[in-house]
mmCIF file of C-alpha atoms in Angstrom:
data_model
loop_
_atom_site.group_PDB
_atom_site.id
_atom_site.type_symbol
_atom_site.label_atom_id
_atom_site.label_comp_id
_atom_site.label_asym_id
_atom_site.label_seq_id
_atom_site.Cartn_x
_atom_site.Cartn_y
_atom_site.Cartn_z
ATOM 1 C CA MET A 1 10.053 65.137 112.309
ATOM 2 C CA VAL A 2 12.357 62.152 112.590
ATOM 3 C CA SER A 3 11.727 58.786 114.226
ATOM 4 C CA ASP A 4 13.228 57.771 117.562
ATOM 5 C CA MET A 5 15.393 55.203 115.754
ATOM 6 C CA THR A 6 16.743 57.863 113.372
ATOM 7 C CA LYS A 7 17.416 60.167 116.304
ATOM 8 C CA ALA A 8 19.368 57.417 118.038
ATOM 9 C CA VAL A 9 21.496 56.816 114.937
ATOM 10 C CA ILE A 10 22.148 60.555 114.500
ATOM 11 C CA LEU A 11 23.118 60.964 118.141
ATOM 12 C CA LEU A 12 25.387 57.895 118.153
ATOM 13 C CA PHE A 13 27.156 58.989 114.977
ATOM 14 C CA SER A 14 27.696 62.531 116.230
ATOM 15 C CA LEU A 15 29.069 61.338 119.541
ATOM 16 C CA VAL A 16 31.428 58.840 117.962
ATOM 17 C CA TYR A 17 32.476 61.149 115.113
ATOM 18 C CA PRO A 18 32.423 64.785 116.268
ATOM 19 C CA LEU A 19 33.238 67.192 113.442
ATOM 20 C CA SER A 20 36.417 68.355 115.128
ATOM 21 C CA GLU A 21 37.879 64.886 114.543
ATOM 22 C CA PHE A 22 37.665 65.207 110.782
ATOM 23 C CA GLY A 23 40.553 66.721 108.826
ATOM 24 C CA PHE A 24 38.868 69.709 107.228
ATOM 25 C CA SER A 25 41.866 72.015 107.419
ATOM 26 C CA ASP A 26 42.872 71.318 103.802
ATOM 27 C CA THR A 27 39.477 71.908 102.189
ATOM 28 C CA GLY A 28 40.795 74.728 100.010
ATOM 29 C CA LEU A 29 38.030 76.971 101.366
ATOM 30 C CA ARG A 30 40.279 79.424 103.186
ATOM 31 C CA GLY A 31 39.227 82.959 102.411
ATOM 32 C CA VAL A 32 35.589 82.084 101.715
ATOM 33 C CA LYS A 33 33.276 84.707 103.242
ATOM 34 C CA ARG A 34 30.963 82.847 105.589
ATOM 35 C CA VAL A 35 28.409 83.662 108.242
ATOM 36 C CA VAL A 36 27.290 81.326 110.985
ATOM 37 C CA ALA A 37 24.291 82.656 112.906
ATOM 38 C CA ILE A 38 23.210 81.067 116.175
ATOM 39 C CA ALA A 39 19.842 81.923 117.723
ATOM 40 C CA ILE A 40 19.560 81.474 121.483
ATOM 41 C CA ASP A 41 15.794 81.553 121.512
ATOM 42 C CA GLY A 42 13.852 83.431 124.179
ATOM 43 C CA THR A 43 16.693 84.406 126.516
ATOM 44 C CA ARG A 44 16.883 87.540 128.612
ATOM 45 C CA GLU A 45 20.104 89.504 128.746
ATOM 46 C CA SER A 46 20.127 89.169 132.537
ATOM 47 C CA GLU A 47 20.684 85.417 132.234
ATOM 48 C CA ALA A 48 22.601 85.338 128.946
ATOM 49 C CA ALA A 49 25.205 88.055 129.627
ATOM 50 C CA PRO A 50 27.026 86.340 132.554
ATOM 51 C CA VAL A 51 27.179 83.044 130.672
ATOM 52 C CA PHE A 52 28.399 84.618 127.453
ATOM 53 C CA GLN A 53 31.052 86.607 129.294
ATOM 54 C CA GLN A 54 32.723 83.240 129.850
ATOM 55 C CA PHE A 55 32.086 82.413 126.192
ATOM 56 C CA GLN A 56 33.849 85.634 125.174
ATOM 57 C CA LYS A 57 36.920 84.610 127.172
ATOM 58 C CA LYS A 58 36.981 81.364 125.189
ATOM 59 C CA MET A 59 36.763 83.352 121.974
ATOM 60 C CA THR A 60 39.837 85.335 123.029
ATOM 61 C CA GLU A 61 41.670 82.047 123.561
ATOM 62 C CA LEU A 62 40.798 81.144 119.950
ATOM 63 C CA GLY A 63 42.299 84.433 118.756
ATOM 64 C CA LEU A 64 38.908 85.958 118.001
ATOM 65 C CA TYR A 65 37.314 89.264 118.949
ATOM 66 C CA SER A 66 33.794 89.551 120.328
ATOM 67 C CA PHE A 67 31.377 92.462 120.584
ATOM 68 C CA TRP A 68 28.358 92.389 122.916
ATOM 69 C CA ARG A 69 25.298 94.569 122.385
ATOM 70 C CA GLY A 70 22.225 94.674 124.601
ATOM 71 C CA LYS A 71 20.028 97.002 126.615
ATOM 72 C CA ASN A 72 22.754 99.644 126.844
ATOM 73 C CA HIS A 73 22.720 99.758 123.037
ATOM 74 C CA GLN A 74 18.898 99.859 122.920
ATOM 75 C CA CYS A 75 18.739 96.500 121.144
ATOM 76 C CA SER A 76 15.182 95.566 120.283
ATOM 77 C CA THR A 77 13.099 93.427 117.982
ATOM 78 C CA SER A 78 12.199 94.912 114.585
ATOM 79 C CA GLN A 79 8.466 94.290 115.070
ATOM 80 C CA PRO A 80 6.079 94.843 118.004
ATOM 81 C CA SER A 81 4.880 91.266 118.504
ATOM 82 C CA HIS A 82 8.054 90.076 120.279
ATOM 83 C CA MET A 83 7.417 86.602 118.888
ATOM 84 C CA SER A 84 9.827 84.185 117.255
ATOM 85 C CA LEU A 85 8.605 83.770 113.678
ATOM 86 C CA PRO A 86 8.312 87.516 112.923
ATOM 87 C CA ALA A 87 11.784 87.994 114.400
ATOM 88 C CA TYR A 88 13.372 85.250 112.324
ATOM 89 C CA PHE A 89 11.823 86.519 109.118
ATOM 90 C CA SER A 90 13.338 89.948 109.829
ATOM 91 C CA VAL A 91 16.716 88.280 110.398
ATOM 92 C CA PHE A 92 16.427 86.252 107.201
ATOM 93 C CA SER A 93 15.019 88.989 104.928
ATOM 94 C CA GLY A 94 15.858 92.378 106.415
ATOM 95 C CA TYR A 95 12.177 93.334 106.553
ATOM 96 C CA ALA A 96 9.358 93.348 109.087
ATOM 97 C CA GLN A 97 6.463 91.884 107.081
ATOM 98 C CA LYS A 98 3.307 93.409 108.551
ATOM 99 C CA ASN A 99 1.108 90.315 108.356
ATOM 100 C CA ILE A 100 3.626 88.093 110.159
ATOM 101 C CA VAL A 101 2.493 88.842 113.696
ATOM 102 C CA ASN A 102 2.726 85.463 115.437
ATOM 103 C CA ASN A 103 4.146 81.963 115.123
ATOM 104 C CA ARG A 104 1.115 80.625 113.240
ATOM 105 C CA PHE A 105 1.872 82.440 109.979
ATOM 106 C CA GLN A 106 1.858 80.155 106.904
ATOM 107 C CA GLY A 107 1.307 82.639 104.097
ATOM 108 C CA LYS A 108 3.359 84.136 101.300
ATOM 109 C CA LEU A 109 6.684 85.743 102.110
ATOM 110 C CA LEU A 110 6.941 89.125 100.377
ATOM 111 C CA HIS A 111 10.698 89.532 100.562
ATOM 112 C CA LYS A 112 13.644 87.413 99.501
ATOM 113 C CA THR A 113 15.606 85.711 102.283
ATOM 114 C CA LEU A 114 19.278 84.880 102.698
ATOM 115 C CA PHE A 115 18.437 81.244 102.023
ATOM 116 C CA GLU A 116 17.165 82.259 98.580
ATOM 117 C CA GLU A 117 20.031 84.677 97.960
ATOM 118 C CA TYR A 118 22.621 82.018 98.765
ATOM 119 C CA PRO A 119 21.798 78.473 97.637
ATOM 120 C CA ASP A 120 24.853 77.330 99.617
ATOM 121 C CA SER A 121 23.063 77.725 102.941
ATOM 122 C CA GLN A 122 21.723 75.474 105.690
ATOM 123 C CA LEU A 123 19.365 75.764 108.649
ATOM 124 C CA PHE A 124 19.277 73.533 111.733
ATOM 125 C CA SER A 125 16.384 73.625 114.191
ATOM 126 C CA ALA A 126 13.932 71.508 116.154
ATOM 127 C CA TRP A 127 11.153 74.094 115.767
ATOM 128 C CA ASN A 128 8.971 73.264 112.769
ATOM 129 C CA PRO A 129 7.324 76.703 112.226
ATOM 130 C CA ILE A 130 10.669 78.308 111.400
ATOM 131 C CA VAL A 131 10.467 76.910 107.844
ATOM 132 C CA ASN A 132 7.564 79.295 107.214
ATOM 133 C CA ALA A 133 10.074 82.167 107.394
ATOM 134 C CA VAL A 134 12.661 80.553 105.110
ATOM 135 C CA SER A 135 11.199 80.685 101.599
ATOM 136 C CA ASN A 136 8.144 80.236 99.387
ATOM 137 C CA ASP A 137 10.213 77.766 97.359
ATOM 138 C CA ILE A 138 9.982 74.141 98.481
ATOM 139 C CA GLN A 139 13.480 73.328 97.266
ATOM 140 C CA THR A 140 14.941 76.112 99.402
ATOM 141 C CA VAL A 141 12.918 74.927 102.390
ATOM 142 C CA GLY A 142 14.473 71.515 101.773
ATOM 143 C CA ARG A 143 17.806 72.867 103.047
ATOM 144 C CA ALA A 144 16.255 73.192 106.527
ATOM 145 C CA TYR A 145 17.087 70.275 108.815
ATOM 146 C CA ILE A 146 14.283 69.954 111.374
ATOM 147 C CA SER A 147 15.198 67.425 114.063
ATOM 148 C CA GLY A 148 12.459 67.268 116.670
ATOM 149 C CA SER A 149 8.889 68.166 117.514
ATOM 150 C CA GLY A 150 9.743 71.799 118.219
ATOM 151 C CA ASN A 151 7.305 72.270 121.077
ATOM 152 C CA LYS A 152 9.035 70.761 124.097
ATOM 153 C CA PRO A 153 12.336 71.256 125.944
ATOM 154 C CA GLY A 154 15.331 68.988 125.570
ATOM 155 C CA GLU A 155 15.603 68.941 121.771
ATOM 156 C CA ASP A 156 18.734 71.040 121.234
ATOM 157 C CA ILE A 157 20.660 67.781 121.387
ATOM 158 C CA TRP A 158 19.014 66.655 118.133
ATOM 159 C CA VAL A 159 19.737 69.988 116.470
ATOM 160 C CA MET A 160 23.408 69.678 117.355
ATOM 161 C CA SER A 161 23.516 66.049 116.274
ATOM 162 C CA SER A 162 22.182 66.992 112.839
ATOM 163 C CA PHE A 163 24.641 69.871 112.639
ATOM 164 C CA ARG A 164 27.571 67.583 113.428
ATOM 165 C CA MET A 165 26.504 65.104 110.770
ATOM 166 C CA VAL A 166 25.594 67.237 107.767
ATOM 167 C CA HIS A 167 27.021 70.717 108.312
ATOM 168 C CA ASP A 168 28.876 71.721 105.142
ATOM 169 C CA PHE A 169 31.878 74.046 105.479
ATOM 170 C CA ALA A 170 31.359 75.143 101.873
ATOM 171 C CA ASN A 171 28.124 76.901 102.774
ATOM 172 C CA ARG A 172 28.347 80.659 103.034
ATOM 173 C CA PHE A 173 25.339 80.950 105.368
ATOM 174 C CA VAL A 174 24.583 78.545 108.209
ATOM 175 C CA PHE A 175 21.812 79.159 110.725
ATOM 176 C CA VAL A 176 21.551 77.164 113.958
ATOM 177 C CA HIS A 177 18.447 77.606 116.095
ATOM 178 C CA LEU A 178 18.672 76.533 119.745
ATOM 179 C CA GLY A 179 15.320 76.616 121.521
ATOM 180 C CA ASP A 180 15.594 74.739 124.819
ATOM 181 C CA ALA A 181 15.830 77.830 127.045
ATOM 182 C CA ASP A 182 12.588 79.220 125.621
ATOM 183 C CA GLU A 183 10.816 75.879 125.934
ATOM 184 C CA TYR A 184 11.867 75.383 129.563
ATOM 185 C CA ALA A 185 10.662 78.912 130.351
ATOM 186 C CA HIS A 186 7.265 78.239 128.818
ATOM 187 C CA VAL A 187 6.739 75.270 131.151
ATOM 188 C CA ASN A 188 7.805 77.360 134.179
ATOM 189 C CA ASN A 189 11.013 75.414 134.779
ATOM 190 C CA TRP A 190 13.504 78.018 136.036
ATOM 191 C CA PRO A 191 16.408 75.596 136.715
ATOM 192 C CA GLY A 192 15.894 74.081 133.266
ATOM 193 C CA TYR A 193 15.863 77.509 131.639
ATOM 194 C CA VAL A 194 19.075 78.644 133.349
ATOM 195 C CA GLU A 195 20.873 75.388 132.587
ATOM 196 C CA ALA A 196 19.694 75.525 128.953
ATOM 197 C CA VAL A 197 21.232 78.987 128.525
ATOM 198 C CA ARG A 198 24.542 77.622 129.829
ATOM 199 C CA GLN A 199 24.335 74.547 127.593
ATOM 200 C CA GLU A 200 23.490 76.625 124.541
ATOM 201 C CA ALA A 201 26.549 78.804 125.171
ATOM 202 C CA ASP A 202 28.596 75.584 125.220
ATOM 203 C CA TYR A 203 27.016 74.526 121.920
ATOM 204 C CA ALA A 204 27.839 77.929 120.439
ATOM 205 C CA HIS A 205 31.454 77.479 121.550
ATOM 206 C CA GLU A 206 31.555 74.047 119.894
ATOM 207 C CA ILE A 207 30.219 75.482 116.631
ATOM 208 C CA VAL A 208 32.790 78.279 116.561
ATOM 209 C CA GLN A 209 35.665 76.042 117.634
ATOM 210 C CA THR A 210 34.805 73.444 114.999
ATOM 211 C CA SER A 211 34.847 76.059 112.258
ATOM 212 C CA GLU A 212 38.132 77.558 113.462
ATOM 213 C CA ILE A 213 39.796 74.133 113.655
ATOM 214 C CA ALA A 214 38.666 73.588 110.063
ATOM 215 C CA GLY A 215 40.607 76.679 109.023
ATOM 216 C CA MET A 216 37.581 78.834 108.203
ATOM 217 C CA LYS A 217 39.317 82.005 109.340
ATOM 218 C CA GLU A 218 37.066 84.439 107.497
ATOM 219 C CA THR A 219 33.898 83.239 109.157
ATOM 220 C CA VAL A 220 31.879 85.798 111.092
ATOM 221 C CA TYR A 221 29.596 84.551 113.862
ATOM 222 C CA PHE A 222 26.432 86.279 115.036
ATOM 223 C CA ILE A 223 24.791 84.976 118.217
ATOM 224 C CA PHE A 224 21.533 86.606 119.261
ATOM 225 C CA SER A 225 18.144 86.328 120.925
ATOM 226 C CA ASP A 226 14.946 86.541 118.924
ATOM 227 C CA HIS A 227 13.055 88.032 121.855
ATOM 228 C CA SER A 228 13.399 88.420 125.593
ATOM 229 C CA ARG A 229 10.936 87.545 128.356
ATOM 230 C CA GLY A 230 8.727 89.305 130.863
ATOM 231 C CA LYS A 231 10.382 90.708 133.973
ATOM 232 C CA ILE A 232 7.785 89.383 136.426
ATOM 233 C CA PHE A 233 5.960 86.992 134.123
ATOM 234 C CA TRP A 234 9.246 85.544 132.941
ATOM 235 C CA GLN A 235 7.579 82.481 131.434
ATOM 236 C CA GLU A 236 5.981 84.577 128.698
ATOM 237 C CA HIS A 237 6.735 87.096 125.954
ATOM 238 C CA GLY A 238 4.668 89.093 123.509
ATOM 239 C CA PRO A 239 3.252 92.545 122.712
ATOM 240 C CA TYR A 240 1.629 92.756 126.158
ATOM 241 C CA LEU A 241 5.095 92.509 127.741
ATOM 242 C CA PRO A 242 7.109 95.328 126.115
ATOM 243 C CA GLU A 243 10.275 94.349 127.984
ATOM 244 C CA SER A 244 10.223 91.064 126.062
ATOM 245 C CA GLY A 245 11.304 93.069 123.021
ATOM 246 C CA GLU A 246 14.692 93.849 124.599
ATOM 247 C CA ILE A 247 17.138 91.553 122.808
ATOM 248 C CA TRP A 248 20.899 91.011 122.848
ATOM 249 C CA MET A 249 23.481 90.233 120.177
ATOM 250 C CA LEU A 250 27.070 89.040 120.114
ATOM 251 C CA GLU A 251 29.327 89.295 117.075
ATOM 252 C CA VAL A 252 32.514 87.213 116.893
ATOM 253 C CA ASN A 253 35.178 87.636 114.216
ATOM 254 C CA ALA A 254 38.897 87.835 113.521
ATOM 255 C CA LEU A 255 38.710 91.386 112.140
ATOM 256 C CA GLY A 256 39.168 93.216 115.418
ATOM 257 C CA ARG A 257 36.172 95.456 114.721
ATOM 258 C CA PRO A 258 32.425 94.811 114.524
ATOM 259 C CA ILE A 259 30.647 94.617 111.181
ATOM 260 C CA MET A 260 27.320 95.442 112.806
ATOM 261 C CA THR A 261 27.226 99.121 113.792
ATOM 262 C CA GLY A 262 24.607 101.786 114.364
ATOM 263 C CA GLU A 263 21.158 100.680 115.489
ATOM 264 C CA CYS A 264 20.687 97.292 117.098
ATOM 265 C CA ASN A 265 17.763 95.227 115.851
ATOM 266 C CA HIS A 266 17.044 92.182 113.716
ATOM 267 C CA ILE A 267 16.924 94.101 110.432
ATOM 268 C CA VAL A 268 20.351 95.620 111.108
ATOM 269 C CA LEU A 269 21.565 92.118 111.993
ATOM 270 C CA HIS A 270 20.397 90.857 108.589
ATOM 271 C CA ASP A 271 22.222 93.696 106.821
ATOM 272 C CA ALA A 272 25.424 92.971 108.752
ATOM 273 C CA MET A 273 25.257 89.274 107.893
ATOM 274 C CA GLU A 274 24.754 90.017 104.194
ATOM 275 C CA LYS A 275 27.648 92.463 104.276
ATOM 276 C CA ALA A 276 29.869 89.820 105.874
ATOM 277 C CA ILE A 277 28.895 87.179 103.314
ATOM 278 C CA ARG A 278 29.666 89.530 100.438
ATOM 279 C CA GLY A 279 32.972 90.426 102.017
ATOM 280 C CA HIS A 280 32.582 94.185 102.066
#
C-alpha cells in the first residue's frame, strides 16, 4: 500500500507525462512477442459487451483485429467458486488448484506461473490478494505493483498511474488488473458499476494505443472478466450463483485471426497467452 503523498506524486507525474508522449518508437524491440492481459474484474457480459463494441471499433481504427467470446461460446470460469483469486491463478498457471477456493488463500502454489516462466513480466493492481496467485518466490512477487487498498471502489486511477510510470515495453508479459466495477457492485452502486465498466474500457484503449504508438506491433492483447455476477443478486458472485461463472473474453491482435480457439475458459486463456509469448 502506498501513502497518500506517494499517490499524489504518481498521479501528477502520470498526468503530466503520459506514456504516449515519450518517444518509444525506436526502442529496437520491434518483433518481440508480447502479451498484455487486462482483467476487467467482476463484469457481466450484458454490461461489458455494448461498451466493448465501441472499443472494438477503436481497435479497427488502429489497424487491429478483435475477437469477442462470451455466453454464445459457453465461456466459463475454470473452477466452481466463481471467485477472483482462483480465477487469476488459473489464468497465470493454466491449472485449477483444488485448494484455492476463495480470495483468502495464502498457501503454496503447486504450479508454475507466467510470472515465473518469464522474468520480464509485470503486474499492476490495487487488489492486494492477487499477489498470492503470482508466485511462491518473493522476488517474483516483487514485480507486482500494488497501488491501493484493494477493497474499495475508485482505485483504478492508481493502477493506471503506476502503469504509466513504470510499465516496461521490454517485458514480454504485462498484466493489468482493473477492479472498480466489481467494487462498486459490491457496495450496491449501480451507476458507479456501469460507469466503471465504461472507464475501464477507456483505460484498456489507452493501454493498447500506447503500445501501438510505441511500435510494439507483435503484441497480443487479452481482455477478460474473472467472473460474472448474479442475475437478480447482481451485487454478488460465487458458487451459489452459477450464472456468475459466465465470463467473457476479447482478443486483440494484428494477425487477423484469433490465437485462442476451442473451449473458452481461464485455462485456455493461459495457454493462448503462453503460445503468443512464445510466438508459435
